[in-house]
Amino acid sequence: MKRTRLLGRGPAGLPVLLALVAAGTASPVGFAAHALPVPVVQTCTGFQSETFTPGLNSTLRQVAGEGNGELTSCLPFGDSLPASGRVTSTMSGEMSCSGGARTRTTTITWDDGGSSTLEESGGVESPVGGGRAAVFKGEIRSGRFAGATTITTRTLSPLPKPQCATEVGLTEASGPLAVEITRLL
């Protein structure tokens, strides 16, 4: 029997392959499925408190910060996926109450004792529909999910705080936190 190599393998090539097999001019042995990596997304939500030194005000200036929080709900969760975690982070960059850019290192200690260390960068964004958020994009550098990409969003107050108008500035802030982890299987 003569084997024919099909171009355009996949769903579009299946009817052609079946017709050739039925006619006896091709064999299904040479028609192997090529699996593509499947992205798996896990989203965790919770709350984070942050401190800034010096405080954030209306002027862009070099600021360092620390954050602590909890991820109380991670979906999906299951055999190999955690359901919750504790978050600690350090950050630095040119920041103000209204914007700027920063880099941050975050460690998530998962409920099963494992951990992930994220390296991210980002700043304040104003999504469509109003509101403001600090959005960071990066990668998990070590631990569970190493190599996965991340998007971390910390929802901010829609209006500047009164402390932003002072030289001392806003030294503490807290709010909802979401971490999205995308990895390929």
mmCIF file of C-alpha atoms in Angstrom:
data_model
loop_
_atom_site.group_PDB
_atom_site.id
_atom_site.type_symbol
_atom_site.label_atom_id
_atom_site.label_comp_id
_atom_site.label_asym_id
_atom_site.label_seq_id
_atom_site.Cartn_x
_atom_site.Cartn_y
_atom_site.Cartn_z
ATOM 1 C CA MET A 1 0.000 0.000 0.000
ATOM 2 C CA LYS A 2 1.289 3.454 -0.880
ATOM 3 C CA ARG A 3 1.500 5.919 2.027
ATOM 4 C CA THR A 4 0.594 9.533 1.384
ATOM 5 C CA ARG A 5 1.802 12.365 3.587
ATOM 6 C CA LEU A 6 -0.972 14.904 4.141
ATOM 7 C CA LEU A 7 -0.353 18.612 4.300
ATOM 8 C CA GLY A 8 -2.529 20.605 6.665
ATOM 9 C CA ARG A 9 -2.980 17.961 9.324
ATOM 10 C CA GLY A 10 -5.675 18.705 11.848
ATOM 11 C CA PRO A 11 -9.467 18.920 11.743
ATOM 12 C CA ALA A 12 -9.481 20.221 8.149
ATOM 13 C CA GLY A 13 -7.299 17.330 6.956
ATOM 14 C CA LEU A 14 -9.353 14.583 8.645
ATOM 15 C CA PRO A 15 -12.020 14.206 5.907
ATOM 16 C CA VAL A 16 -9.281 13.965 3.285
ATOM 17 C CA LEU A 17 -7.406 11.352 5.321
ATOM 18 C CA LEU A 18 -10.552 9.280 5.865
ATOM 19 C CA ALA A 19 -11.348 9.397 2.148
ATOM 20 C CA LEU A 20 -7.804 8.291 1.250
ATOM 21 C CA VAL A 21 -7.855 5.481 3.845
ATOM 22 C CA ALA A 22 -11.228 4.298 2.519
ATOM 23 C CA ALA A 23 -9.834 4.329 -1.024
ATOM 24 C CA GLY A 24 -6.817 2.313 0.128
ATOM 25 C CA THR A 25 -4.307 4.979 -0.906
ATOM 26 C CA ALA A 26 -3.263 6.141 2.573
ATOM 27 C CA SER A 27 -2.681 4.712 6.010
ATOM 28 C CA PRO A 28 -3.718 6.383 9.283
ATOM 29 C CA VAL A 29 -0.385 5.286 10.802
ATOM 30 C CA GLY A 30 1.425 8.359 9.449
ATOM 31 C CA PHE A 31 -1.249 10.757 10.717
ATOM 32 C CA ALA A 32 -0.126 11.620 14.245
ATOM 33 C CA ALA A 33 -1.810 14.261 16.331
ATOM 34 C CA HIS A 34 0.449 17.110 17.378
ATOM 35 C CA ALA A 35 -0.629 18.307 20.796
ATOM 36 C CA LEU A 36 -0.105 21.975 21.548
ATOM 37 C CA PRO A 37 0.701 23.167 25.055
ATOM 38 C CA VAL A 38 -2.456 23.937 27.010
ATOM 39 C CA PRO A 39 -2.452 27.085 29.163
ATOM 40 C CA VAL A 40 -3.660 26.590 32.717
ATOM 41 C CA VAL A 41 -4.785 29.698 34.536
ATOM 42 C CA GLN A 42 -5.194 29.881 38.291
ATOM 43 C CA THR A 43 -6.612 33.067 39.799
ATOM 44 C CA CYS A 44 -6.228 33.836 43.497
ATOM 45 C CA THR A 45 -7.987 36.699 45.256
ATOM 46 C CA GLY A 46 -7.514 38.249 48.665
ATOM 47 C CA PHE A 47 -6.368 41.413 50.394
ATOM 48 C CA GLN A 48 -3.009 43.194 50.799
ATOM 49 C CA SER A 49 -1.700 46.025 52.994
ATOM 50 C CA GLU A 50 1.328 48.058 51.894
ATOM 51 C CA THR A 51 3.655 50.617 53.481
ATOM 52 C CA PHE A 52 5.725 53.207 51.572
ATOM 53 C CA THR A 53 8.945 55.037 52.531
ATOM 54 C CA PRO A 54 8.876 57.938 51.937
ATOM 55 C CA GLY A 55 5.125 58.229 51.526
ATOM 56 C CA LEU A 56 3.452 58.637 48.157
ATOM 57 C CA ASN A 57 2.475 62.225 47.338
ATOM 58 C CA SER A 58 1.798 64.268 44.194
ATOM 59 C CA THR A 59 5.472 64.227 43.112
ATOM 60 C CA LEU A 60 7.200 61.292 41.430
ATOM 61 C CA ARG A 61 10.056 60.254 43.696
ATOM 62 C CA GLN A 62 12.071 57.171 44.577
ATOM 63 C CA VAL A 63 9.990 55.112 47.016
ATOM 64 C CA ALA A 64 10.458 51.716 48.657
ATOM 65 C CA GLY A 65 7.557 49.634 49.860
ATOM 66 C CA GLU A 66 6.580 46.439 51.615
ATOM 67 C CA GLY A 67 3.358 44.479 51.478
ATOM 68 C CA ASN A 68 1.684 41.670 53.388
ATOM 69 C CA GLY A 69 -1.565 39.927 52.668
ATOM 70 C CA GLU A 70 -3.639 36.821 52.224
ATOM 71 C CA LEU A 71 -4.882 35.019 49.145
ATOM 72 C CA THR A 72 -8.062 33.488 50.519
ATOM 73 C CA SER A 73 -9.536 31.931 47.389
ATOM 74 C CA CYS A 74 -7.676 30.277 44.508
ATOM 75 C CA LEU A 75 -9.587 28.810 41.569
ATOM 76 C CA PRO A 76 -9.303 26.230 40.284
ATOM 77 C CA PHE A 77 -7.780 24.222 43.098
ATOM 78 C CA GLY A 78 -7.326 20.497 43.411
ATOM 79 C CA ASP A 79 -4.757 17.729 43.595
ATOM 80 C CA SER A 80 -1.771 19.827 42.559
ATOM 81 C CA LEU A 81 -3.179 23.345 42.974
ATOM 82 C CA PRO A 82 -3.281 25.278 46.248
ATOM 83 C CA ALA A 83 -6.501 26.805 47.612
ATOM 84 C CA SER A 84 -4.959 29.798 49.427
ATOM 85 C CA GLY A 85 -1.695 31.459 50.426
ATOM 86 C CA ARG A 86 0.111 34.194 52.329
ATOM 87 C CA VAL A 87 1.762 37.051 50.387
ATOM 88 C CA THR A 88 4.830 39.141 51.276
ATOM 89 C CA SER A 89 6.392 41.637 48.873
ATOM 90 C CA THR A 90 9.035 44.321 48.560
ATOM 91 C CA MET A 91 8.996 47.001 45.879
ATOM 92 C CA SER A 92 10.861 50.077 44.705
ATOM 93 C CA GLY A 93 10.609 52.637 41.952
ATOM 94 C CA GLU A 94 9.657 56.163 40.946
ATOM 95 C CA MET A 95 6.163 56.474 42.416
ATOM 96 C CA SER A 96 3.525 59.029 43.359
ATOM 97 C CA CYS A 97 -0.134 58.837 44.387
ATOM 98 C CA SER A 98 -1.161 59.105 40.753
ATOM 99 C CA GLY A 99 1.334 56.873 38.993
ATOM 100 C CA GLY A 100 4.876 55.858 38.374
ATOM 101 C CA ALA A 101 6.597 52.557 37.755
ATOM 102 C CA ARG A 102 8.011 50.009 40.144
ATOM 103 C CA THR A 103 9.489 46.569 40.338
ATOM 104 C CA ARG A 104 8.538 44.124 43.024
ATOM 105 C CA THR A 105 9.491 40.747 44.379
ATOM 106 C CA THR A 106 6.659 38.763 45.910
ATOM 107 C CA THR A 107 6.733 35.463 47.742
ATOM 108 C CA ILE A 108 3.550 33.438 48.053
ATOM 109 C CA THR A 109 3.619 30.754 50.733
ATOM 110 C CA TRP A 110 0.892 28.317 49.735
ATOM 111 C CA ASP A 111 -1.459 26.557 52.145
ATOM 112 C CA ASP A 112 0.364 23.242 51.615
ATOM 113 C CA GLY A 113 3.769 24.709 52.598
ATOM 114 C CA GLY A 114 5.094 25.210 49.060
ATOM 115 C CA SER A 115 6.093 28.656 47.817
ATOM 116 C CA SER A 116 6.463 30.739 44.649
ATOM 117 C CA THR A 117 8.733 33.771 44.162
ATOM 118 C CA LEU A 118 7.522 36.307 41.582
ATOM 119 C CA GLU A 119 9.541 39.070 39.891
ATOM 120 C CA GLU A 120 7.189 41.706 38.478
ATOM 121 C CA SER A 121 7.092 45.270 37.200
ATOM 122 C CA GLY A 122 4.264 47.704 36.587
ATOM 123 C CA GLY A 123 2.455 50.764 37.821
ATOM 124 C CA VAL A 124 -0.895 52.457 38.300
ATOM 125 C CA GLU A 125 -3.434 51.967 35.531
ATOM 126 C CA SER A 126 -6.941 53.337 35.031
ATOM 127 C CA PRO A 127 -8.974 50.537 33.468
ATOM 128 C CA VAL A 128 -11.966 51.215 31.228
ATOM 129 C CA GLY A 129 -15.031 51.924 33.339
ATOM 130 C CA GLY A 130 -13.245 53.963 35.987
ATOM 131 C CA GLY A 131 -11.356 53.000 39.082
ATOM 132 C CA ARG A 132 -7.616 52.626 39.462
ATOM 133 C CA ALA A 133 -5.374 49.655 40.004
ATOM 134 C CA ALA A 134 -1.699 48.883 40.491
ATOM 135 C CA VAL A 135 -0.987 46.255 37.835
ATOM 136 C CA PHE A 136 2.205 44.181 37.769
ATOM 137 C CA LYS A 137 3.258 41.676 35.110
ATOM 138 C CA GLY A 138 6.063 39.198 35.472
ATOM 139 C CA GLU A 139 7.162 35.644 36.000
ATOM 140 C CA ILE A 140 7.520 33.112 38.776
ATOM 141 C CA ARG A 141 11.305 32.744 39.084
ATOM 142 C CA SER A 142 11.474 29.922 41.628
ATOM 143 C CA GLY A 143 9.390 27.446 43.574
ATOM 144 C CA ARG A 144 5.993 26.117 42.603
ATOM 145 C CA PHE A 145 4.949 27.115 39.062
ATOM 146 C CA ALA A 146 8.499 28.339 38.151
ATOM 147 C CA GLY A 147 8.425 29.776 34.629
ATOM 148 C CA ALA A 148 4.730 30.685 34.744
ATOM 149 C CA THR A 149 3.682 34.225 33.854
ATOM 150 C CA THR A 150 1.820 36.385 36.351
ATOM 151 C CA ILE A 151 -0.461 39.393 36.440
ATOM 152 C CA THR A 152 -1.012 40.876 39.896
ATOM 153 C CA THR A 153 -3.660 43.551 40.406
ATOM 154 C CA ARG A 154 -4.140 45.598 43.574
ATOM 155 C CA THR A 155 -7.329 47.675 43.456
ATOM 156 C CA LEU A 156 -6.782 51.267 44.562
ATOM 157 C CA SER A 157 -9.132 53.935 45.845
ATOM 158 C CA PRO A 158 -10.704 55.739 42.864
ATOM 159 C CA LEU A 159 -9.938 59.124 44.458
ATOM 160 C CA PRO A 160 -6.600 60.353 45.796
ATOM 161 C CA LYS A 161 -6.302 60.284 49.583
ATOM 162 C CA PRO A 162 -5.878 63.623 51.448
ATOM 163 C CA GLN A 163 -2.354 62.531 52.491
ATOM 164 C CA CYS A 164 -1.319 62.735 48.816
ATOM 165 C CA ALA A 165 -1.426 66.549 49.071
ATOM 166 C CA THR A 166 1.175 66.617 51.881
ATOM 167 C CA GLU A 167 4.977 66.359 51.769
ATOM 168 C CA VAL A 168 4.898 63.299 54.079
ATOM 169 C CA GLY A 169 2.452 61.611 51.729
ATOM 170 C CA LEU A 170 0.493 58.390 51.925
ATOM 171 C CA THR A 171 2.518 55.897 53.977
ATOM 172 C CA GLU A 172 -0.022 53.040 54.133
ATOM 173 C CA ALA A 173 -2.588 51.605 51.742
ATOM 174 C CA SER A 174 -4.607 48.412 51.562
ATOM 175 C CA GLY A 175 -7.160 46.833 49.299
ATOM 176 C CA PRO A 176 -8.277 43.854 47.240
ATOM 177 C CA LEU A 177 -5.560 41.775 45.570
ATOM 178 C CA ALA A 178 -5.749 39.356 42.629
ATOM 179 C CA VAL A 179 -2.938 37.163 41.285
ATOM 180 C CA GLU A 180 -3.357 35.381 37.948
ATOM 181 C CA ILE A 181 -0.865 32.600 37.201
ATOM 182 C CA THR A 182 -0.660 31.213 33.651
ATOM 183 C CA ARG A 183 1.471 28.189 32.839
ATOM 184 C CA LEU A 184 1.635 25.710 29.987
ATOM 185 C CA LEU A 185 1.121 21.989 30.465
#
